[in-house]
PDB file of C-alpha atoms in Angstrom:
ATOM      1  CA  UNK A  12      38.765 -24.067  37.573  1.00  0.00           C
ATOM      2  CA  UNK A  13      37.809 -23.834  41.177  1.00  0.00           C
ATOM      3  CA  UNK A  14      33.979 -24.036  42.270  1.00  0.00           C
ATOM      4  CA  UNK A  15      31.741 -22.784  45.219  1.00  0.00           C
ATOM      5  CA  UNK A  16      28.270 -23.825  45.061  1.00  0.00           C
ATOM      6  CA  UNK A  17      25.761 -24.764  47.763  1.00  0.00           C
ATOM      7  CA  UNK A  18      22.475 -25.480  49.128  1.00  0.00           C
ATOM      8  CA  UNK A  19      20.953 -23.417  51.843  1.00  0.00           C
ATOM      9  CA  UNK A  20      17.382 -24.854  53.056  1.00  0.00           C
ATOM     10  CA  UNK A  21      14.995 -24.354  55.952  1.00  0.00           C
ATOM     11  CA  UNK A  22      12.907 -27.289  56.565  1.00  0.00           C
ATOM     12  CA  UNK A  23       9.734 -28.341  58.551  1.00  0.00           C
ATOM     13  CA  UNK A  24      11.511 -31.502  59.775  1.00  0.00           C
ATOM     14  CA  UNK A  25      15.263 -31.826  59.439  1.00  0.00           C
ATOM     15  CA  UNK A  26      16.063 -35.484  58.569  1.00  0.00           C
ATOM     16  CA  UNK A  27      19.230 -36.622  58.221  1.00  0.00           C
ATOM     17  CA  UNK A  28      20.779 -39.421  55.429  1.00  0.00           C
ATOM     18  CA  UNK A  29      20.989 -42.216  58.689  1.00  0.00           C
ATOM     19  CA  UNK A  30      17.358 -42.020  60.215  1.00  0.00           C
ATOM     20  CA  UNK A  31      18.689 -42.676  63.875  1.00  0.00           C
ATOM     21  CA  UNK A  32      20.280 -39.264  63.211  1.00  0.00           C
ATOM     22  CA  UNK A  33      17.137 -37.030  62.433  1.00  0.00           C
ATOM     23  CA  UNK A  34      16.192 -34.184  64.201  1.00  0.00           C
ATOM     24  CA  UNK A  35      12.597 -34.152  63.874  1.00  0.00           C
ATOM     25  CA  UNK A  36      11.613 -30.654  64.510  1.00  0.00           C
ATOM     26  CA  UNK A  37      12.056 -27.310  61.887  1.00  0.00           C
ATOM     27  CA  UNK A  38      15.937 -27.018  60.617  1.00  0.00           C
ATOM     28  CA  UNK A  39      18.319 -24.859  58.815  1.00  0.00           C
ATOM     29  CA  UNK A  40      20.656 -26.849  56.446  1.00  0.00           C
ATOM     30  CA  UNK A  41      23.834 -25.430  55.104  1.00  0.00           C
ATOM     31  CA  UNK A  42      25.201 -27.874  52.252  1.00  0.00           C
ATOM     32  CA  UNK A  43      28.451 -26.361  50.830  1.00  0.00           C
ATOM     33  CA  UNK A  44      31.180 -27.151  47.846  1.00  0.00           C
ATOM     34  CA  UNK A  45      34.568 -25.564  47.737  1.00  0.00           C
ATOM     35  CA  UNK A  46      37.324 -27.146  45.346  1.00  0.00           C
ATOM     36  CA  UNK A  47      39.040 -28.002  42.228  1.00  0.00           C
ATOM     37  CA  UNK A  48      37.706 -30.291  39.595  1.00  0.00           C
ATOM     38  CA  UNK A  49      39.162 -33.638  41.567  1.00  0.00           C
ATOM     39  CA  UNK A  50      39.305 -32.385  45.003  1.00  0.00           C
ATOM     40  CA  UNK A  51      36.725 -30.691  47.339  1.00  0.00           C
ATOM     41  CA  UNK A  52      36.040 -29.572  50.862  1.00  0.00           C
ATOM     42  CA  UNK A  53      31.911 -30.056  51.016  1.00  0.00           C
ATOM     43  CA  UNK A  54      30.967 -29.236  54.631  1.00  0.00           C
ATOM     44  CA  UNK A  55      27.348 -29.667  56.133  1.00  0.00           C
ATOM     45  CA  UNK A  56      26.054 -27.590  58.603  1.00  0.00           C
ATOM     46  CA  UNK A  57      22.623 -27.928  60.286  1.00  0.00           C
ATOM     47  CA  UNK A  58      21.076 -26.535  63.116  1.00  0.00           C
ATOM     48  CA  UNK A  59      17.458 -26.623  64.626  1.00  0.00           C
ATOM     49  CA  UNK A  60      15.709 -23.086  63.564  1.00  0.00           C
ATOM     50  CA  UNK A  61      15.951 -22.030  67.919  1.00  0.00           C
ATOM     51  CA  UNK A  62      20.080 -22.332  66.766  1.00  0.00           C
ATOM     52  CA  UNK A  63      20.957 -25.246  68.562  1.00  0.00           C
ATOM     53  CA  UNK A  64      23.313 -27.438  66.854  1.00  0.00           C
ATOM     54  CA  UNK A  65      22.357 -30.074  65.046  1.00  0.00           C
ATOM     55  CA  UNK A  66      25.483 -32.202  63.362  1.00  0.00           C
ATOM     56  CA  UNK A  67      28.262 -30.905  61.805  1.00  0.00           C
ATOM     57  CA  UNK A  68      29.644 -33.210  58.668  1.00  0.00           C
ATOM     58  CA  UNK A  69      33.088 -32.151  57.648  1.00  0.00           C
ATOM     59  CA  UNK A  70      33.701 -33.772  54.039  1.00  0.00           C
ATOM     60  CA  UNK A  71      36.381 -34.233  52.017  1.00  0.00           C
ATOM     61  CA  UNK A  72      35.783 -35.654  48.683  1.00  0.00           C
ATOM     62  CA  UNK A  73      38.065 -37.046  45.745  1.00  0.00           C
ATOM     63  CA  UNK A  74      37.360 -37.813  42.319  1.00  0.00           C
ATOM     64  CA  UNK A  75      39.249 -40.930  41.471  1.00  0.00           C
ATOM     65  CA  UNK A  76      37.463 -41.535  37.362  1.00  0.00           C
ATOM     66  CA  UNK A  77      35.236 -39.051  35.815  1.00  0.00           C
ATOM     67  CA  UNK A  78      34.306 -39.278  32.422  1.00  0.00           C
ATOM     68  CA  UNK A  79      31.378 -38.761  30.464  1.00  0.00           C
ATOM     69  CA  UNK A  80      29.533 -41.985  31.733  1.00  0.00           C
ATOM     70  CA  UNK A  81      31.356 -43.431  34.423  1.00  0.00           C
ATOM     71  CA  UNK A  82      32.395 -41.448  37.823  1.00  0.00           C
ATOM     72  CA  UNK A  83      33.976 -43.167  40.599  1.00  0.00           C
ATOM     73  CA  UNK A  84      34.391 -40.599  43.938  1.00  0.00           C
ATOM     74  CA  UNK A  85      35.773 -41.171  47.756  1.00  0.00           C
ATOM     75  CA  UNK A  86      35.599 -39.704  50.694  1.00  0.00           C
ATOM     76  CA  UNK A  87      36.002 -38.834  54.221  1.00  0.00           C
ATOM     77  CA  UNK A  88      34.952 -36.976  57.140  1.00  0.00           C
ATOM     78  CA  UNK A  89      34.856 -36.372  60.674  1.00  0.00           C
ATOM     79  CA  UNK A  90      31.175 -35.320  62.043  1.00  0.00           C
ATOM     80  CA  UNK A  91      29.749 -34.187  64.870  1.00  0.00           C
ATOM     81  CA  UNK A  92      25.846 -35.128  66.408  1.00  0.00           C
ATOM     82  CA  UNK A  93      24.882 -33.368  68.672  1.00  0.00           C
ATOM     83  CA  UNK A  94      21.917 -34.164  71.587  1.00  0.00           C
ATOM     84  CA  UNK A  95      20.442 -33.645  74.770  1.00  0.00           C
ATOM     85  CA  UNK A  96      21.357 -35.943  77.887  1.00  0.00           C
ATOM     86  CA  UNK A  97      20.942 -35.905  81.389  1.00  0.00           C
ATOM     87  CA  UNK A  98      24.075 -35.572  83.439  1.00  0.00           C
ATOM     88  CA  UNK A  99      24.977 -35.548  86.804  1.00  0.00           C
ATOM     89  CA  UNK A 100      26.477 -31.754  87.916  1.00  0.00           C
ATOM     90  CA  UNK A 101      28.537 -31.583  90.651  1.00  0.00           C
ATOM     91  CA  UNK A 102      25.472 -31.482  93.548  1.00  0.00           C
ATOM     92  CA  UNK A 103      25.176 -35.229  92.365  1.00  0.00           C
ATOM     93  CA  UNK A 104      21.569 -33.499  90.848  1.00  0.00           C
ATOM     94  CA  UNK A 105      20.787 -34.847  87.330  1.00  0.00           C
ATOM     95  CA  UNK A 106      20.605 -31.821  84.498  1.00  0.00           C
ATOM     96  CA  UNK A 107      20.201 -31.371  81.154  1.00  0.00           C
ATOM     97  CA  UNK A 108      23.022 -30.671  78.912  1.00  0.00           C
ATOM     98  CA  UNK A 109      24.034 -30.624  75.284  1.00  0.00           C
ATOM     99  CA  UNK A 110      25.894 -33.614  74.352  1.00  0.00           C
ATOM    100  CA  UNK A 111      28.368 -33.758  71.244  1.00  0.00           C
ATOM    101  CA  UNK A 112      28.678 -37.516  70.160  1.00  0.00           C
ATOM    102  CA  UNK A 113      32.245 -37.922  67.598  1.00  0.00           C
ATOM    103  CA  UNK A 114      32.021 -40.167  64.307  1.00  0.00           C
ATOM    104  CA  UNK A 115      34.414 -40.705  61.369  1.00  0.00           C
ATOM    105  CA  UNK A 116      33.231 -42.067  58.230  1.00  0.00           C
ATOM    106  CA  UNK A 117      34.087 -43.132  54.660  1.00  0.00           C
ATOM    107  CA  UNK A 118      32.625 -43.370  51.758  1.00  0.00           C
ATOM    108  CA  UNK A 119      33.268 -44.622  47.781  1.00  0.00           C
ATOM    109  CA  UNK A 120      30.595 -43.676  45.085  1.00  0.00           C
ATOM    110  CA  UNK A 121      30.773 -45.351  42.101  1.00  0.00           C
ATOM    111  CA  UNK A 122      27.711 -43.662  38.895  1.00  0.00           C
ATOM    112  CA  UNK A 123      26.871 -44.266  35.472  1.00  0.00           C
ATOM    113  CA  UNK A 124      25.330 -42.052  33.384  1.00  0.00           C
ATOM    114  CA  UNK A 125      23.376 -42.860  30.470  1.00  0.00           C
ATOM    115  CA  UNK A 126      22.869 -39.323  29.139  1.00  0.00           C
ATOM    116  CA  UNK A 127      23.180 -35.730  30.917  1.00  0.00           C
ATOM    117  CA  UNK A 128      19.876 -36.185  32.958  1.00  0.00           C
ATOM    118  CA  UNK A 129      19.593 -39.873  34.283  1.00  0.00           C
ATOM    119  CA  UNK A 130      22.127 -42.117  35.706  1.00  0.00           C
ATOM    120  CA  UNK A 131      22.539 -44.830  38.122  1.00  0.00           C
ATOM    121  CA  UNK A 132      23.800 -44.366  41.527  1.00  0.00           C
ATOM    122  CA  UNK A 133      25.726 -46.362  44.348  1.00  0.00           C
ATOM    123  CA  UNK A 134      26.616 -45.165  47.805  1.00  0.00           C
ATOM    124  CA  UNK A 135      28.655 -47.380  50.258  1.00  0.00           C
ATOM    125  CA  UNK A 136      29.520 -45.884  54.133  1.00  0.00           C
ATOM    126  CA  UNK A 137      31.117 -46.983  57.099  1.00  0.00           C
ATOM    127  CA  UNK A 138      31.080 -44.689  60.430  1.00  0.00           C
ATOM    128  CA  UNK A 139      32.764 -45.874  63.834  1.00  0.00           C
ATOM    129  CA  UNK A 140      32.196 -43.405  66.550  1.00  0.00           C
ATOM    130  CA  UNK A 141      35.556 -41.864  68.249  1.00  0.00           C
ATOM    131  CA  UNK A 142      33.841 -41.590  71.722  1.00  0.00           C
ATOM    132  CA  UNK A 143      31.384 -43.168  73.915  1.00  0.00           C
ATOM    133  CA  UNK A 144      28.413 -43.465  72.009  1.00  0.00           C
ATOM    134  CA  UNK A 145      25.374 -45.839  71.588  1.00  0.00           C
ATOM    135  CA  UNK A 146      26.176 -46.312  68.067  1.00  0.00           C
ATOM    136  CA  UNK A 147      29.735 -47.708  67.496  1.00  0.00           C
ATOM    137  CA  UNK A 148      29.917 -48.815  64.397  1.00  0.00           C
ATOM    138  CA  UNK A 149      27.565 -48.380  61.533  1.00  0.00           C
ATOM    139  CA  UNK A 150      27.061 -49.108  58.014  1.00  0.00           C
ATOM    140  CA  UNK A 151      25.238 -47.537  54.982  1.00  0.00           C
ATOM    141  CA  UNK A 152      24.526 -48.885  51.367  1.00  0.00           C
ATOM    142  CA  UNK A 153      22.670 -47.293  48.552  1.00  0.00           C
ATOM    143  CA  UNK A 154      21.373 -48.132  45.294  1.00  0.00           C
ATOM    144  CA  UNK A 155      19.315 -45.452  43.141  1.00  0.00           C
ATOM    145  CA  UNK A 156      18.965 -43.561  40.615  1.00  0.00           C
ATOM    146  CA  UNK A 157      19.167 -39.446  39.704  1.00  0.00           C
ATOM    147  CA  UNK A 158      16.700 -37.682  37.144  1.00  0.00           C
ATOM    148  CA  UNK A 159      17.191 -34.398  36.625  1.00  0.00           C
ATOM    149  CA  UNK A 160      15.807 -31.586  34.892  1.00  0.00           C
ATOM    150  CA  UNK A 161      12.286 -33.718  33.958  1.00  0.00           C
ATOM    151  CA  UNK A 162      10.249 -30.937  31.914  1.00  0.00           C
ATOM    152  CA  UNK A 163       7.120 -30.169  33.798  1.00  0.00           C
ATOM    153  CA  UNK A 164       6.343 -27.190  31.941  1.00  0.00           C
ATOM    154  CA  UNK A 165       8.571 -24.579  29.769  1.00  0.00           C
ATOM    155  CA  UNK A 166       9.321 -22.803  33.195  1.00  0.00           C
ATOM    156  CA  UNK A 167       9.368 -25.526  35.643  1.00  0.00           C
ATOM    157  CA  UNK A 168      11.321 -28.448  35.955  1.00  0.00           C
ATOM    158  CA  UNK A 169      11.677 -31.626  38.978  1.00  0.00           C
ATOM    159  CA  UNK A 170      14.253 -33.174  39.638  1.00  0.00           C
ATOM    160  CA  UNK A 171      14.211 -36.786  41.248  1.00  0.00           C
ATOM    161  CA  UNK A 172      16.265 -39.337  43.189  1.00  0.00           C
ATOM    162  CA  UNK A 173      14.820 -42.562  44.605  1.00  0.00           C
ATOM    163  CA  UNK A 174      16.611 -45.439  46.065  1.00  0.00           C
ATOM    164  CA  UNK A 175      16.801 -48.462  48.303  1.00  0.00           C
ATOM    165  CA  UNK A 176      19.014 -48.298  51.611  1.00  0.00           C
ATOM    166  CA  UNK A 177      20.704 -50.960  53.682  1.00  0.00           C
ATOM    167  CA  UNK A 178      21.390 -49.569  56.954  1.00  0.00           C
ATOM    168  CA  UNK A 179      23.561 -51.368  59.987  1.00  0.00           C
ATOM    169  CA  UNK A 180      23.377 -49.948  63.141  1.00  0.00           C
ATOM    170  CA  UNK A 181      25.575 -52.444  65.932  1.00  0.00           C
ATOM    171  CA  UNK A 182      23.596 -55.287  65.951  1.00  0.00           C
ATOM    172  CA  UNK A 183      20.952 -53.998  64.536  1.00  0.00           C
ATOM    173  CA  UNK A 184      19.854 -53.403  60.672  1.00  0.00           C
ATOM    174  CA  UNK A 185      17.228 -52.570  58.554  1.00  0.00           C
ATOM    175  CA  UNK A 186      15.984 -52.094  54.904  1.00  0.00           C
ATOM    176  CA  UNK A 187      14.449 -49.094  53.568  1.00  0.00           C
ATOM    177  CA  UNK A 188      13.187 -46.889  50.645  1.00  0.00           C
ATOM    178  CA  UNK A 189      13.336 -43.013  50.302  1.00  0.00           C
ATOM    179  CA  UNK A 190      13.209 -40.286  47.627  1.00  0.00           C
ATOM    180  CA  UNK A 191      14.006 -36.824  47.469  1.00  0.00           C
ATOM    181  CA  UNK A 192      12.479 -34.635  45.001  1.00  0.00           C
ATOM    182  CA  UNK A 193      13.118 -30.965  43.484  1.00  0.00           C
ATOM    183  CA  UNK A 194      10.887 -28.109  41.745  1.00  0.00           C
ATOM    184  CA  UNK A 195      12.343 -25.426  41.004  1.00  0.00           C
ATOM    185  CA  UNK A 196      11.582 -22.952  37.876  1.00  0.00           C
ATOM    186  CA  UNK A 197      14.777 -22.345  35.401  1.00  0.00           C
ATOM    187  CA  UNK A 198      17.251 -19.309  36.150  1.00  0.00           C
ATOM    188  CA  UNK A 199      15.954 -18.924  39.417  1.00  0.00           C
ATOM    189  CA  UNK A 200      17.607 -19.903  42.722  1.00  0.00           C
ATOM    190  CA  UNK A 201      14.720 -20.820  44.931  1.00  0.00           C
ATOM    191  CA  UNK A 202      13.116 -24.091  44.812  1.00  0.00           C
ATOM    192  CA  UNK A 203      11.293 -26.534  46.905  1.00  0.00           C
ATOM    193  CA  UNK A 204      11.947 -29.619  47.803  1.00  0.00           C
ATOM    194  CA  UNK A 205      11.017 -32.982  50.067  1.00  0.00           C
ATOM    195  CA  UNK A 206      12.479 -35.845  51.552  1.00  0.00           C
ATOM    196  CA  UNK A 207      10.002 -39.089  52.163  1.00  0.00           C
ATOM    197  CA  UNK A 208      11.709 -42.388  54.076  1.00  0.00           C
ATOM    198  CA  UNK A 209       9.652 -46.152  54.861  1.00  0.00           C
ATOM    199  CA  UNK A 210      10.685 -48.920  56.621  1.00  0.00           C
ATOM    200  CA  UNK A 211      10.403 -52.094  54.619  1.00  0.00           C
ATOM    201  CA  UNK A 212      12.033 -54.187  57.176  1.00  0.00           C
ATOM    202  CA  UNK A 213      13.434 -52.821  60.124  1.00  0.00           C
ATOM    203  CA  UNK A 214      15.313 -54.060  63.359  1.00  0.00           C
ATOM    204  CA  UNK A 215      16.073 -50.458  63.867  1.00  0.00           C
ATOM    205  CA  UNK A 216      13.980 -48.060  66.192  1.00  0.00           C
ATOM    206  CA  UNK A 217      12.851 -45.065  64.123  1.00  0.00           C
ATOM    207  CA  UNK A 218      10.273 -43.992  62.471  1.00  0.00           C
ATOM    208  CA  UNK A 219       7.858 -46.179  59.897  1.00  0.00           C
ATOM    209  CA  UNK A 220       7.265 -43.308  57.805  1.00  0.00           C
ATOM    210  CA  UNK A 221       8.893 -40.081  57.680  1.00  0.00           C
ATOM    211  CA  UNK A 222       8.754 -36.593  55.489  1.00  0.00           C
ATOM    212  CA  UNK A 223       9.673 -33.539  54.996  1.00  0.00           C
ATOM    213  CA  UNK A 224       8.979 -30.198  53.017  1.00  0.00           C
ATOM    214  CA  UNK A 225      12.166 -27.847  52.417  1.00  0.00           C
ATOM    215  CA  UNK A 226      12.355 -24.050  50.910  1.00  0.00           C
ATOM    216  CA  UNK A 227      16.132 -24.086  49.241  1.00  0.00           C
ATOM    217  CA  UNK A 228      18.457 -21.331  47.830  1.00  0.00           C
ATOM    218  CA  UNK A 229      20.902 -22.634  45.437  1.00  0.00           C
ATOM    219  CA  UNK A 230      24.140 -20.967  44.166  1.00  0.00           C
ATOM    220  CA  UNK A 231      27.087 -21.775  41.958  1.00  0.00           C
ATOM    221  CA  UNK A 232      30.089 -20.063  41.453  1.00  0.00           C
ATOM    222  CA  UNK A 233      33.088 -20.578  39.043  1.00  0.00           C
ATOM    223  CA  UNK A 234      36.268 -19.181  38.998  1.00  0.00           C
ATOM    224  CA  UNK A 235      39.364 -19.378  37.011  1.00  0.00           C
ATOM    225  CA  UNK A 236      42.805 -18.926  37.949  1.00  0.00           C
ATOM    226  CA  UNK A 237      44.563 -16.418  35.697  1.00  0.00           C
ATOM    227  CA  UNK A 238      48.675 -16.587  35.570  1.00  0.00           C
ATOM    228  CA  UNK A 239      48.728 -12.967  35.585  1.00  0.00           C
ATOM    229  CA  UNK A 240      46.594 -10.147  37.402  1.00  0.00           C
ATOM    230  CA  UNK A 241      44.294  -8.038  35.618  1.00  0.00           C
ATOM    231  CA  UNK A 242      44.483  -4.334  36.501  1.00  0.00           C
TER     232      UNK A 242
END
């Protein structure tokens, strides 16, 4: 069984999962899954809504356990920021120009589920930039949980995912608390959705509060690989 399924939003505020990476300003967000039931290529595209690049996040993604309770996945990718700097062009005359900062990360996920709709989630990351960058080394770790499908009406449904974040930037760190959250009526593929982060503790220069308010198109395609051709 091989699967393609994504997520296709346009935002009011494009924030990313490592706050020092936000856009801040409207954003297009291209969240794709192509693979097997073990292996999968999930790249993430985003741009700002004028078409400048945003970050490109390459993933690969391996499930090492999944059962019906426990899931254990991990993964890798190499991602690209990208941001304005002033440069020096060859008059010696400082100019604006797009800048395209190199990272490689890793991840492991471990879950348990204690039925279909709610489980418990972990998230662990390390990224080390490949270039000249600000932020050499950083590191990300998660703890939350995932409801999904909560009945708001016989239509309607939310789905919800809040959790606590450690975040190490350098020298710097920081704790904080976000949730994203999901309407979206059954058997149909548009759906809205939000994003709210708050410091708790923070060495880390961004935002104290931050939000966001998405329109998202959702798709999911199966396919099955036949031994012979059907004419």
């Amino acid at each position: 069984m091989t699967h393609f399924r994504g997520n296709i939003s346009v935002t009011n505020n494009g924030l990313s999962l490592i706050p020092a990476f936000s856009l801040n300003r409207p954003a297009a967000i291209f969240e794709l899954s192509l693979g097997g039931e073990r292996l999968s290529f999930d790249p993430e595209m985003r741009f700002a809504l004028d078409g400048e690049p945003w970050s490109f996040i390459l993933w690969w993604r391996y499930k090492l356990v999944k059962s019906k309770k426990f899931n254990l996945h991990v993964g890798a990718h190499p991602a690209y920021i990208f941001e304005h700097a002033m440069v020096e062009d060859e008059n010696g005359n400082m100019v604006e120009s797009m800048k395209v900062n190199r990272f490689f990360a890793g991840e492991i996920s471990p879950s348990y589920s204690f039925n279909e709709n709610n489980k418990i989630t972990f998230l662990y990351l390390q990224g080390r930039s490949l270039g000249k960058s600000p932020t050499d080394i950083n590191q990300f770790i998660a703890l939350g949980t995932s409801h999904t499908n909560l009945r708001l009406s016989e239509k309607f449904f939310l789905n919800a995912k809040p959790q606590l974040f450690y975040l190490k930037m350098n020298e710097k760190d920081g704790y904080f608390a976000s949730g994203s959250f999901l309407i979206g009526k059954k058997d149909f593929p548009i759906s809205i959705g939000s994003i709210i982060s708050k410091i708790i503790v923070s060495e880390i220069d961004v935002d104290n509060w931050i939000w966001n308010v998405s329109l998202v198109y959702s798709f999911n395609n199966e396919f099955v690989k036949r031994s012979n051709p059907i004419l």
